[in-house]
mmCIF file with all atom_site columns, C-alpha atoms in Angstrom:
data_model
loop_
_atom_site.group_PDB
_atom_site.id
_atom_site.type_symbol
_atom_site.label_atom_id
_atom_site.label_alt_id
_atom_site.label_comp_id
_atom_site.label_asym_id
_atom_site.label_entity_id
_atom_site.label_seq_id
_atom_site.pdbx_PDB_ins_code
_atom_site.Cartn_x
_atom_site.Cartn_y
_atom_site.Cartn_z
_atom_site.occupancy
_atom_site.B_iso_or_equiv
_atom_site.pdbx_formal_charge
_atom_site.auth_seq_id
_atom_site.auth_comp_id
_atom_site.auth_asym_id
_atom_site.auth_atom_id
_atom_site.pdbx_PDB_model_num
ATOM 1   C CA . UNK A 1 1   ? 0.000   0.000   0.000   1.00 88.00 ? 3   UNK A CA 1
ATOM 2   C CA . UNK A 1 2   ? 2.544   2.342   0.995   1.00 91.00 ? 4   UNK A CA 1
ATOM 3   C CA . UNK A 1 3   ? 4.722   1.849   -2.339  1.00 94.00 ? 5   UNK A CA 1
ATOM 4   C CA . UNK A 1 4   ? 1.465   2.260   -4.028  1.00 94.00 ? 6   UNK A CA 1
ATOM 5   C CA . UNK A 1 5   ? 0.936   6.002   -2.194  1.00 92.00 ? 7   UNK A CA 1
ATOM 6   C CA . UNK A 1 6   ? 4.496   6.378   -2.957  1.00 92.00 ? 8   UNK A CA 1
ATOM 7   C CA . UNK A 1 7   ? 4.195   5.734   -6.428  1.00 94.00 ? 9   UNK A CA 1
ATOM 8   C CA . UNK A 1 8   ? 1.100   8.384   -6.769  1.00 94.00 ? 10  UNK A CA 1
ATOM 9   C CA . UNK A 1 9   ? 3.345   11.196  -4.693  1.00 91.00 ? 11  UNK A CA 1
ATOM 10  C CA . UNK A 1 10  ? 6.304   10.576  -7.410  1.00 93.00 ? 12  UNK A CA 1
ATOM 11  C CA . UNK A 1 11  ? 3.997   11.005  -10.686 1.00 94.00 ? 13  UNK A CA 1
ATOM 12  C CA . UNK A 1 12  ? 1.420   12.757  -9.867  1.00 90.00 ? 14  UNK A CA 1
ATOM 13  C CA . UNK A 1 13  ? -0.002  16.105  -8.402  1.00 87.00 ? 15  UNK A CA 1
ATOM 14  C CA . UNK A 1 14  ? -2.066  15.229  -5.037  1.00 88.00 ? 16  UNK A CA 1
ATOM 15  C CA . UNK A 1 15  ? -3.666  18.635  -3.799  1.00 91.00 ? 17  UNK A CA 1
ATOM 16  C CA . UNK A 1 16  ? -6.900  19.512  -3.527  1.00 90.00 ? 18  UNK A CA 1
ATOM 17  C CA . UNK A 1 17  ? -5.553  23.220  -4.388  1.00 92.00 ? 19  UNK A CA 1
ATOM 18  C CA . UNK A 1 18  ? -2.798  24.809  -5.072  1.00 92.00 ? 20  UNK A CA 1
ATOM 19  C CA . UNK A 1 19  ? -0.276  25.434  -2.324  1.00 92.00 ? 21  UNK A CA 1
ATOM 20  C CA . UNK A 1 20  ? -0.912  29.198  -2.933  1.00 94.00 ? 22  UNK A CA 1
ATOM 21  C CA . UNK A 1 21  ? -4.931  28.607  -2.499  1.00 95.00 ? 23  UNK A CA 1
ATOM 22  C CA . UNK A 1 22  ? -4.573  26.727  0.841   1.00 94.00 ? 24  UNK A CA 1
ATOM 23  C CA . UNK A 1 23  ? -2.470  29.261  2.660   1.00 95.00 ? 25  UNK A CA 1
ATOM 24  C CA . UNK A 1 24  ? -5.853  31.304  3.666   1.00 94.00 ? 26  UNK A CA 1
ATOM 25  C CA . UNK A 1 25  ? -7.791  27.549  4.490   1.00 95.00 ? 27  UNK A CA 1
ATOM 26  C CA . UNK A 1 26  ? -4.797  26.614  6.583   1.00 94.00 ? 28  UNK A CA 1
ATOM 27  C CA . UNK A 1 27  ? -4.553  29.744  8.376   1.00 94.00 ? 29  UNK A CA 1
ATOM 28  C CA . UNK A 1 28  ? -8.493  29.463  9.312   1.00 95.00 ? 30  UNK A CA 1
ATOM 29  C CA . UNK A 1 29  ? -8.337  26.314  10.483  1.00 95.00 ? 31  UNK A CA 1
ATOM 30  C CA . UNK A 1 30  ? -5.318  27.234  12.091  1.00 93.00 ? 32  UNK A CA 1
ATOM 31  C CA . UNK A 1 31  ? -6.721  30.118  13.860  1.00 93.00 ? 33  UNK A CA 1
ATOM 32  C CA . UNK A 1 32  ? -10.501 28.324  14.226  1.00 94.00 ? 34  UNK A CA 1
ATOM 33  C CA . UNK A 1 33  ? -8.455  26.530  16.920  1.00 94.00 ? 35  UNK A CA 1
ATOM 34  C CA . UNK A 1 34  ? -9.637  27.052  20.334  1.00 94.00 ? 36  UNK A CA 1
ATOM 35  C CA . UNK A 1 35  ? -7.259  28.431  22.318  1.00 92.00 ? 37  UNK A CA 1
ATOM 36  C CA . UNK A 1 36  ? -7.653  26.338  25.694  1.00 95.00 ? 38  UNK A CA 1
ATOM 37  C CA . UNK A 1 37  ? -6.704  22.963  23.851  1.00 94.00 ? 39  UNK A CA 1
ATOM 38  C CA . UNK A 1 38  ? -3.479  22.291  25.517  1.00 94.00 ? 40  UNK A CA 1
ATOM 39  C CA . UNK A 1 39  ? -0.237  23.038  23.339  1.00 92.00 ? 41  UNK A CA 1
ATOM 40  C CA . UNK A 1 40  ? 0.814   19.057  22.826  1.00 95.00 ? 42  UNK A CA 1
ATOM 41  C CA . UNK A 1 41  ? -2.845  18.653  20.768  1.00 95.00 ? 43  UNK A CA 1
ATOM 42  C CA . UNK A 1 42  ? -2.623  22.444  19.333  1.00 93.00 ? 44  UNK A CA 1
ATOM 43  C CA . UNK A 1 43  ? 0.712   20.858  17.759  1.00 92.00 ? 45  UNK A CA 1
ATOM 44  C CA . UNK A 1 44  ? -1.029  17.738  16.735  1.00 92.00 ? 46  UNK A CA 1
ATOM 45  C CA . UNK A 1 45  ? -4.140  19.397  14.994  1.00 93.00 ? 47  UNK A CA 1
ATOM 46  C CA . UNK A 1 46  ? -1.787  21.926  13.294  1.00 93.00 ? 48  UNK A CA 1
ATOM 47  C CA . UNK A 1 47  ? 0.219   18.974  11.803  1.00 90.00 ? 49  UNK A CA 1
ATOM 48  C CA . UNK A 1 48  ? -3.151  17.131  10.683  1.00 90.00 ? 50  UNK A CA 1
ATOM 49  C CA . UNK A 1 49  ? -4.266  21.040  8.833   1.00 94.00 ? 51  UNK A CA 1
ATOM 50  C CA . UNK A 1 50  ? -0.594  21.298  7.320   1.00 91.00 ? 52  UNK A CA 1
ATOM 51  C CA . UNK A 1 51  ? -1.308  18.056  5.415   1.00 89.00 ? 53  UNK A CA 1
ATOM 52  C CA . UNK A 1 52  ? -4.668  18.651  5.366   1.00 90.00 ? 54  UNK A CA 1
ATOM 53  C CA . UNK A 1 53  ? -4.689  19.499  1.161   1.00 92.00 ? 55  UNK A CA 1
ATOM 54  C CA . UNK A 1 54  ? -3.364  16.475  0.116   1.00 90.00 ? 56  UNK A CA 1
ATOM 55  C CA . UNK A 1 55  ? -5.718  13.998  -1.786  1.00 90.00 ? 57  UNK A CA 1
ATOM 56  C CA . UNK A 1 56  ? -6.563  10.741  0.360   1.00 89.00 ? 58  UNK A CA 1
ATOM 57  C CA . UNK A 1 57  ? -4.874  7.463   -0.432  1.00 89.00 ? 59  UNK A CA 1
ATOM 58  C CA . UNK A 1 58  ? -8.886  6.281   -1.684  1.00 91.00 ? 60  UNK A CA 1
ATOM 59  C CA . UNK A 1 59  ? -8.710  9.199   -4.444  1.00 93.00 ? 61  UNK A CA 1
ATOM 60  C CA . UNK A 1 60  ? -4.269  8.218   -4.901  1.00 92.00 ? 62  UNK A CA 1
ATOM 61  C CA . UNK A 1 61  ? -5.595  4.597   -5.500  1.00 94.00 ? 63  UNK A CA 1
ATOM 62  C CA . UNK A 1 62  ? -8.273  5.404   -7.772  1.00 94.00 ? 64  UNK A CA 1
ATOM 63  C CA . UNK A 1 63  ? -6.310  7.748   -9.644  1.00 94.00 ? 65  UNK A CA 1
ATOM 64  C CA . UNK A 1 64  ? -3.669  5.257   -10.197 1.00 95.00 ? 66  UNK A CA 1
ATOM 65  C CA . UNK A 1 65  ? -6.367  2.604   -11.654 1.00 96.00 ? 67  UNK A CA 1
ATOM 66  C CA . UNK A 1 66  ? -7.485  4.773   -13.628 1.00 95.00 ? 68  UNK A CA 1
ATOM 67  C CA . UNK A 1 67  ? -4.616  4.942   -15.718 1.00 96.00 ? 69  UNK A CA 1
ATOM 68  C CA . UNK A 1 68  ? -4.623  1.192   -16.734 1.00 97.00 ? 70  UNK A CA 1
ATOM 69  C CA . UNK A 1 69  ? -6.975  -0.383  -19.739 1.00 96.00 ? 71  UNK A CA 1
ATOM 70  C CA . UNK A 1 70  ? -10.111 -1.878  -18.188 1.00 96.00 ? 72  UNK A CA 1
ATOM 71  C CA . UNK A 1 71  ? -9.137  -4.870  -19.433 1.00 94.00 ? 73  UNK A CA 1
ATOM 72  C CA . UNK A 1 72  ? -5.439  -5.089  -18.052 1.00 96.00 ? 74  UNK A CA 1
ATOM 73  C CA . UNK A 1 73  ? -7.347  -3.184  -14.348 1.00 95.00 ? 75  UNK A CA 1
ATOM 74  C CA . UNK A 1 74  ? -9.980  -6.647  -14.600 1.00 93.00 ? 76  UNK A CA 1
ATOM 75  C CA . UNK A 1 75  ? -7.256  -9.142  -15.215 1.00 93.00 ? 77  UNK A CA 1
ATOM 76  C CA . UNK A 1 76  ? -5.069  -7.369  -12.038 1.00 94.00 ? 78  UNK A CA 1
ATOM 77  C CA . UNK A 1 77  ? -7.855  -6.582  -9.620  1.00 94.00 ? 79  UNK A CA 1
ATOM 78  C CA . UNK A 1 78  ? -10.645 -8.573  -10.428 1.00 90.00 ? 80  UNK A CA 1
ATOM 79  C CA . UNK A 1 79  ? -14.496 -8.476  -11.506 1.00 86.00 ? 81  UNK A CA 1
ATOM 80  C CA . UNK A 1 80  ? -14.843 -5.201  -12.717 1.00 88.00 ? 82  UNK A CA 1
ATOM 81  C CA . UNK A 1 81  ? -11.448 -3.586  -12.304 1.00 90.00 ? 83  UNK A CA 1
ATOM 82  C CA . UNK A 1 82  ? -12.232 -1.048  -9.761  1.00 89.00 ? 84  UNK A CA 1
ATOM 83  C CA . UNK A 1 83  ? -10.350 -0.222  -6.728  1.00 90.00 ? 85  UNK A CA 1
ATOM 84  C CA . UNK A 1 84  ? -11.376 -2.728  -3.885  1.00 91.00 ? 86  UNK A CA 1
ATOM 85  C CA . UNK A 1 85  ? -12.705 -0.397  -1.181  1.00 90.00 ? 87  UNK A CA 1
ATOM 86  C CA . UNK A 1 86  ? -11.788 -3.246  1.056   1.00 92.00 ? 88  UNK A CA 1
ATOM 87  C CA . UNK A 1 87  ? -7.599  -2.425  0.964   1.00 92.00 ? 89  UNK A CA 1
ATOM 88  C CA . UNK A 1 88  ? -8.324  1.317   2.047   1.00 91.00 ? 90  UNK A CA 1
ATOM 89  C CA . UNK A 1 89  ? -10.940 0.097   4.914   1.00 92.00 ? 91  UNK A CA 1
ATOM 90  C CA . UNK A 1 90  ? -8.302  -2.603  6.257   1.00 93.00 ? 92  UNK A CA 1
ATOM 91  C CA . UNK A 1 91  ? -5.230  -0.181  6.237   1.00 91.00 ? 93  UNK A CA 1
ATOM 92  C CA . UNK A 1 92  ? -7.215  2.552   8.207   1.00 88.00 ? 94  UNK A CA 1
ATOM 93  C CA . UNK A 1 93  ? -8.505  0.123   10.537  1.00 92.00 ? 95  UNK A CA 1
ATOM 94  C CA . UNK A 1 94  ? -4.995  -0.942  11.352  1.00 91.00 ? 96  UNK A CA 1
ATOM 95  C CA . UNK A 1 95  ? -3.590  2.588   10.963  1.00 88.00 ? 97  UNK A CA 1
ATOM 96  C CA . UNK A 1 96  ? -6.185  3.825   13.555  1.00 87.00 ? 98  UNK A CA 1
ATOM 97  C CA . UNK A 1 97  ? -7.771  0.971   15.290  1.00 90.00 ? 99  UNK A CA 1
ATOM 98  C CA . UNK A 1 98  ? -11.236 2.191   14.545  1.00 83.00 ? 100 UNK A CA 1
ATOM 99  C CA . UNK A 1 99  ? -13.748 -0.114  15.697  1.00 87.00 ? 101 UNK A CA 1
ATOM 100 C CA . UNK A 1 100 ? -16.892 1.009   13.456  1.00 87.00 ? 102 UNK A CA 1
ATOM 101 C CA . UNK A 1 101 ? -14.808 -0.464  10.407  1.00 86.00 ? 103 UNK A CA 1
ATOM 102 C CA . UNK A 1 102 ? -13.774 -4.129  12.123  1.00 88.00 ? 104 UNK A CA 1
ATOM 103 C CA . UNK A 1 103 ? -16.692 -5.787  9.936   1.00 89.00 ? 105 UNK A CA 1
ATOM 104 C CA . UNK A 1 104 ? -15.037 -4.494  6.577   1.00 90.00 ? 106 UNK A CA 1
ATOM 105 C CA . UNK A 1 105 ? -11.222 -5.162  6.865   1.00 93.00 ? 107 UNK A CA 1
ATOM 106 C CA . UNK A 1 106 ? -9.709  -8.373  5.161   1.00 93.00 ? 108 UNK A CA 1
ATOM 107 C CA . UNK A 1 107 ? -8.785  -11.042 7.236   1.00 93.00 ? 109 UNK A CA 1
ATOM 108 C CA . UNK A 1 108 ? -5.519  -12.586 6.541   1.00 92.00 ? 110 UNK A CA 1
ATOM 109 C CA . UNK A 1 109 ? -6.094  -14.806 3.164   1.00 91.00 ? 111 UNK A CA 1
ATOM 110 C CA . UNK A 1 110 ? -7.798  -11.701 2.307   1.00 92.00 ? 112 UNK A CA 1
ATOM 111 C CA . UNK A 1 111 ? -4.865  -9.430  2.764   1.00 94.00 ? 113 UNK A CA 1
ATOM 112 C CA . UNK A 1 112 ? -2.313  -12.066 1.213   1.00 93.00 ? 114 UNK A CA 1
ATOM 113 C CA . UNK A 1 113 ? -4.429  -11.929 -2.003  1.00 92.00 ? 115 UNK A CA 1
ATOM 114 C CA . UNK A 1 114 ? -4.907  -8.173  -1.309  1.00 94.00 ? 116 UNK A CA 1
ATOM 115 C CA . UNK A 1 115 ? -1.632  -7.835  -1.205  1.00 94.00 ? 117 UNK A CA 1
ATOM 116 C CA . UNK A 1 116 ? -0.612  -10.155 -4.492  1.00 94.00 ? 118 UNK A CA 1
ATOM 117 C CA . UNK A 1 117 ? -3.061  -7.926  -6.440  1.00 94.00 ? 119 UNK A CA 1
ATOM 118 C CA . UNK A 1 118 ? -1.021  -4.522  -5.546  1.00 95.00 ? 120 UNK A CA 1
ATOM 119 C CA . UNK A 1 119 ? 2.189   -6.055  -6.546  1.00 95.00 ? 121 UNK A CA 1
ATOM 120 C CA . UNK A 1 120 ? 0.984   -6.733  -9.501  1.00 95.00 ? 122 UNK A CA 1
ATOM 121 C CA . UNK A 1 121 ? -1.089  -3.390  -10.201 1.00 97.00 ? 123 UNK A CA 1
ATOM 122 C CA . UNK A 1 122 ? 2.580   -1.570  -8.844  1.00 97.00 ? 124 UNK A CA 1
ATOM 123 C CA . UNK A 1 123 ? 4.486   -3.749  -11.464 1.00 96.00 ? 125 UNK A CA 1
ATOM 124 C CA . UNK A 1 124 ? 2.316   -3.010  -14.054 1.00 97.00 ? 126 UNK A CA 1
ATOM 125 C CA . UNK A 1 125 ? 2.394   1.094   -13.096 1.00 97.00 ? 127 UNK A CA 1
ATOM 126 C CA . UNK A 1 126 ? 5.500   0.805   -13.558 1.00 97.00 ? 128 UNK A CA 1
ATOM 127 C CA . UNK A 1 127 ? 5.991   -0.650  -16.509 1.00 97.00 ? 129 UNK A CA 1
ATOM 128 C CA . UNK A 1 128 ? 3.218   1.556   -18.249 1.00 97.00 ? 130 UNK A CA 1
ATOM 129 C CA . UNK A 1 129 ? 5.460   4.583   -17.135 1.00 97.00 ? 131 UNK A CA 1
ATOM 130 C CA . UNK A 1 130 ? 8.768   2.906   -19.069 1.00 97.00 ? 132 UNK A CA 1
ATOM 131 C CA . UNK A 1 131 ? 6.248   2.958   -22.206 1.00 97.00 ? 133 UNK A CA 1
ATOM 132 C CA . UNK A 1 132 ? 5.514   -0.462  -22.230 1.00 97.00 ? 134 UNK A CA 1
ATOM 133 C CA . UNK A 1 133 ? 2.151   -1.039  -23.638 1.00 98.00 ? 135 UNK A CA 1
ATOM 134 C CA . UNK A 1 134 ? -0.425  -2.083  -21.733 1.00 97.00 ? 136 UNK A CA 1
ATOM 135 C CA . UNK A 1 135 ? -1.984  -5.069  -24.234 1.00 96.00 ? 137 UNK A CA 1
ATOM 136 C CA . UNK A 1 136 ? 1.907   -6.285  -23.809 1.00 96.00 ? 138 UNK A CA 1
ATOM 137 C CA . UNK A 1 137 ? 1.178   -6.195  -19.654 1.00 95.00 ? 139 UNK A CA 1
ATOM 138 C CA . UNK A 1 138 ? -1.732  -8.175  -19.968 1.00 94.00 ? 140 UNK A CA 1
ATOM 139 C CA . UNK A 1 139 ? -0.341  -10.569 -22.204 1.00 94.00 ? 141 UNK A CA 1
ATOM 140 C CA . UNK A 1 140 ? 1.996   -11.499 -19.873 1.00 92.00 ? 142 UNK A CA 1
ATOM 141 C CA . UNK A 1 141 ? -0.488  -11.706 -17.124 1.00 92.00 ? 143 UNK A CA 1
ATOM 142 C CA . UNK A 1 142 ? -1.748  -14.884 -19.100 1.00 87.00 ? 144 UNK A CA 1
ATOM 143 C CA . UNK A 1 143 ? 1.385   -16.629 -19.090 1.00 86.00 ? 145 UNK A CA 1
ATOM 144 C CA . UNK A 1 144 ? 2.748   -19.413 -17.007 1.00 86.00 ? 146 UNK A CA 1
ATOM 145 C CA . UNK A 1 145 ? 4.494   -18.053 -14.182 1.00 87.00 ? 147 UNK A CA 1
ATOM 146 C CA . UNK A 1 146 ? 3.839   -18.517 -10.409 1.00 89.00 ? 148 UNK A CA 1
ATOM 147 C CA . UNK A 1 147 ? 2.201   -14.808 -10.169 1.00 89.00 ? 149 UNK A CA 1
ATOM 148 C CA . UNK A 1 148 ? 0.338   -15.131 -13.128 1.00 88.00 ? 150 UNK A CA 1
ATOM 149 C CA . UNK A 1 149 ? -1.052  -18.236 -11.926 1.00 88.00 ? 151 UNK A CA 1
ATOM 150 C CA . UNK A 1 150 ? -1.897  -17.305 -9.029  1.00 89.00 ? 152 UNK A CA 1
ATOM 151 C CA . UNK A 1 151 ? -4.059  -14.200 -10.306 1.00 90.00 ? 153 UNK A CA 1
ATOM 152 C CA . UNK A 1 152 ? -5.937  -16.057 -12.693 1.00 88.00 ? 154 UNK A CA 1
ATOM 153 C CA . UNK A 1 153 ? -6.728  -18.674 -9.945  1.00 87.00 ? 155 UNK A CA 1
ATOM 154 C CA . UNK A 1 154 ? -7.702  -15.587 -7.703  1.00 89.00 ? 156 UNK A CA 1
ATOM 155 C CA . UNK A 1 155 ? -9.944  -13.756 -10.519 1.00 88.00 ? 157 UNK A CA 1
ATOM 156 C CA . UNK A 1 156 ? -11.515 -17.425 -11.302 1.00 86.00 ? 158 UNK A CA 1
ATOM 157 C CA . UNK A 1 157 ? -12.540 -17.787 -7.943  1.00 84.00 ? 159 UNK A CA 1
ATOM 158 C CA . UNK A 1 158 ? -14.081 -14.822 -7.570  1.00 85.00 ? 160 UNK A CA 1
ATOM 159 C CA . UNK A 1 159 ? -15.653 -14.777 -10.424 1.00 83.00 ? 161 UNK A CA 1
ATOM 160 C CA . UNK A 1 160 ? -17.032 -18.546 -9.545  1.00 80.00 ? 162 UNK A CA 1
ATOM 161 C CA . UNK A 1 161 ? -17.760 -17.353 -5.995  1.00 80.00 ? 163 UNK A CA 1
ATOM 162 C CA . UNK A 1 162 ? -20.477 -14.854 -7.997  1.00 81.00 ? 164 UNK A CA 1
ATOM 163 C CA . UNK A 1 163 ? -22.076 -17.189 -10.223 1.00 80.00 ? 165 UNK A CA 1
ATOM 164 C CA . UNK A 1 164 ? -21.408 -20.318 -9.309  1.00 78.00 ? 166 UNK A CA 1
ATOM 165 C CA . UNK A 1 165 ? -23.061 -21.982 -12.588 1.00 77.00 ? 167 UNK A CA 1
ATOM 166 C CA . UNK A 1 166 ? -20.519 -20.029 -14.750 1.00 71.00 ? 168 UNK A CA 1
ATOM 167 C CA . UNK A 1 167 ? -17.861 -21.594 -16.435 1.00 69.00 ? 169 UNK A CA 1
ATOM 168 C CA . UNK A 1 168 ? -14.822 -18.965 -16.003 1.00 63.00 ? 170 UNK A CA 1
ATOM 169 C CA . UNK A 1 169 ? -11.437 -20.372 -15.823 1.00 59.00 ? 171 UNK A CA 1
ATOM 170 C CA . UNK A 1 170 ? -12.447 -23.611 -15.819 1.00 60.00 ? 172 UNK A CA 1
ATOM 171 C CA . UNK A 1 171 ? -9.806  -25.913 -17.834 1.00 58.00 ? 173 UNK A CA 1
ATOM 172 C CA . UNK A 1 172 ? -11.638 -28.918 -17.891 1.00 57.00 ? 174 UNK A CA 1
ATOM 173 C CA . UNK A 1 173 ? -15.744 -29.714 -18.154 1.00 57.00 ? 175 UNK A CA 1
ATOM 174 C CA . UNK A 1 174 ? -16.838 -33.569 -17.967 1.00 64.00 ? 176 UNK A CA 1
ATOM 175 C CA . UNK A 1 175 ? -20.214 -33.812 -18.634 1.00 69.00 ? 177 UNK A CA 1
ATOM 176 C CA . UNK A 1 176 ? -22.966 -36.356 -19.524 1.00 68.00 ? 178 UNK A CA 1
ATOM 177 C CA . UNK A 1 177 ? -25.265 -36.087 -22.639 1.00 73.00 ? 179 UNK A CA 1
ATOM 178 C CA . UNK A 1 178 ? -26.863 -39.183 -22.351 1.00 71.00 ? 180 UNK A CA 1
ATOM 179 C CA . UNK A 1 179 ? -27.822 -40.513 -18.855 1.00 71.00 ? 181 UNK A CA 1
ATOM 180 C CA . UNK A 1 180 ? -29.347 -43.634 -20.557 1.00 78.00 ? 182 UNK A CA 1
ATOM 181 C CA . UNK A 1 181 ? -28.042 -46.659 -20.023 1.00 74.00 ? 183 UNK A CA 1
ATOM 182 C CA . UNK A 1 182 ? -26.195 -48.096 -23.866 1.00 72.00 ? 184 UNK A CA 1
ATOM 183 C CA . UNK A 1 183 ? -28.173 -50.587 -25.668 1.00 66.00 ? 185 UNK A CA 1
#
């Protein structure tokens, strides 16, 4: 997650406004402070309005998804290629240890296939940016390897878990035409 956030911060503007249009918000928030709060939280508020124009890691993540194909975002995330909600929810709950979102986070398998998905969406970021194209990323996301593999596996499930009569990523099907006994 964090190399993800990283990845954002190095490529791409994250401000709400310019630097020049939150000097006035920053110094009413700033002064909107009241002054009995005790100096240690006056310093800790402060620090949260200083960073308080940068975009939040949700809008960093989607922003970043955004710049893939649908097609290459579907093969690397799954269903319909949008940002699982589900990776912000569990990294705030863990950041902050805020009870109301305990129901949402992943649980561990969850975060180990959370976590396969945003190496591959980083590795593919990354290769977009050296100019590879993106229909040669998603080739390669159908090829043999271990990670490959494992993501197809991982976008079969799900997409089994969701309709369970469909026949997506299945490599074999034995069926029987005739239930009738021969003769």
């Amino acid at each position: 997650m964090q190399a993800l956030e990283g990845f954002h911060r190095a490529t791409t503007p994250g401000l709400y406004v310019s630097e020049e249009q939150y000097v006035p918000i920053h110094q009413a928030l700033s002064n909107a402070i009241p002054k009995y709060v005790a100096p240690d939280h006056r310093d800790a508020l402060k620090a949260r309005i200083k960073y308080g124009n940068e975009i939040s890691l949700r809008k960093r993540l989607h922003a970043l998804v955004s710049r893939l194909e649908i097609s290459l975002r579907s093969r690397i995330l799954g269903g319909n290629g949008s940002m699982p909600s589900s990776w912000v929810t569990t990294r705030n709950y863990y950041t902050h240890w805020d009870d109301a979102s305990r129901a949402s986070i992943l649980d561990g398998p969850g975060m180990h296939r959370a976590s396969t998905r945003m190496k591959t969406l980083l590795r593919a970021l990354y290769l977009d940016l050296a100019g590879v194209p993106q229909s040669a990323i998603e080739k390669s996301l159908g090829n043999t390897c271990k990670e490959s593999q494992y993501l197809i596996q991982l976008n079969s499930a799900e997409m089994r878990e969701k309709n369970p009569n469909s026949e997506y990523g299945l490599m074999m099907h034995v069926g029987v035409k005739n239930t009738e006994p021969p003769g």
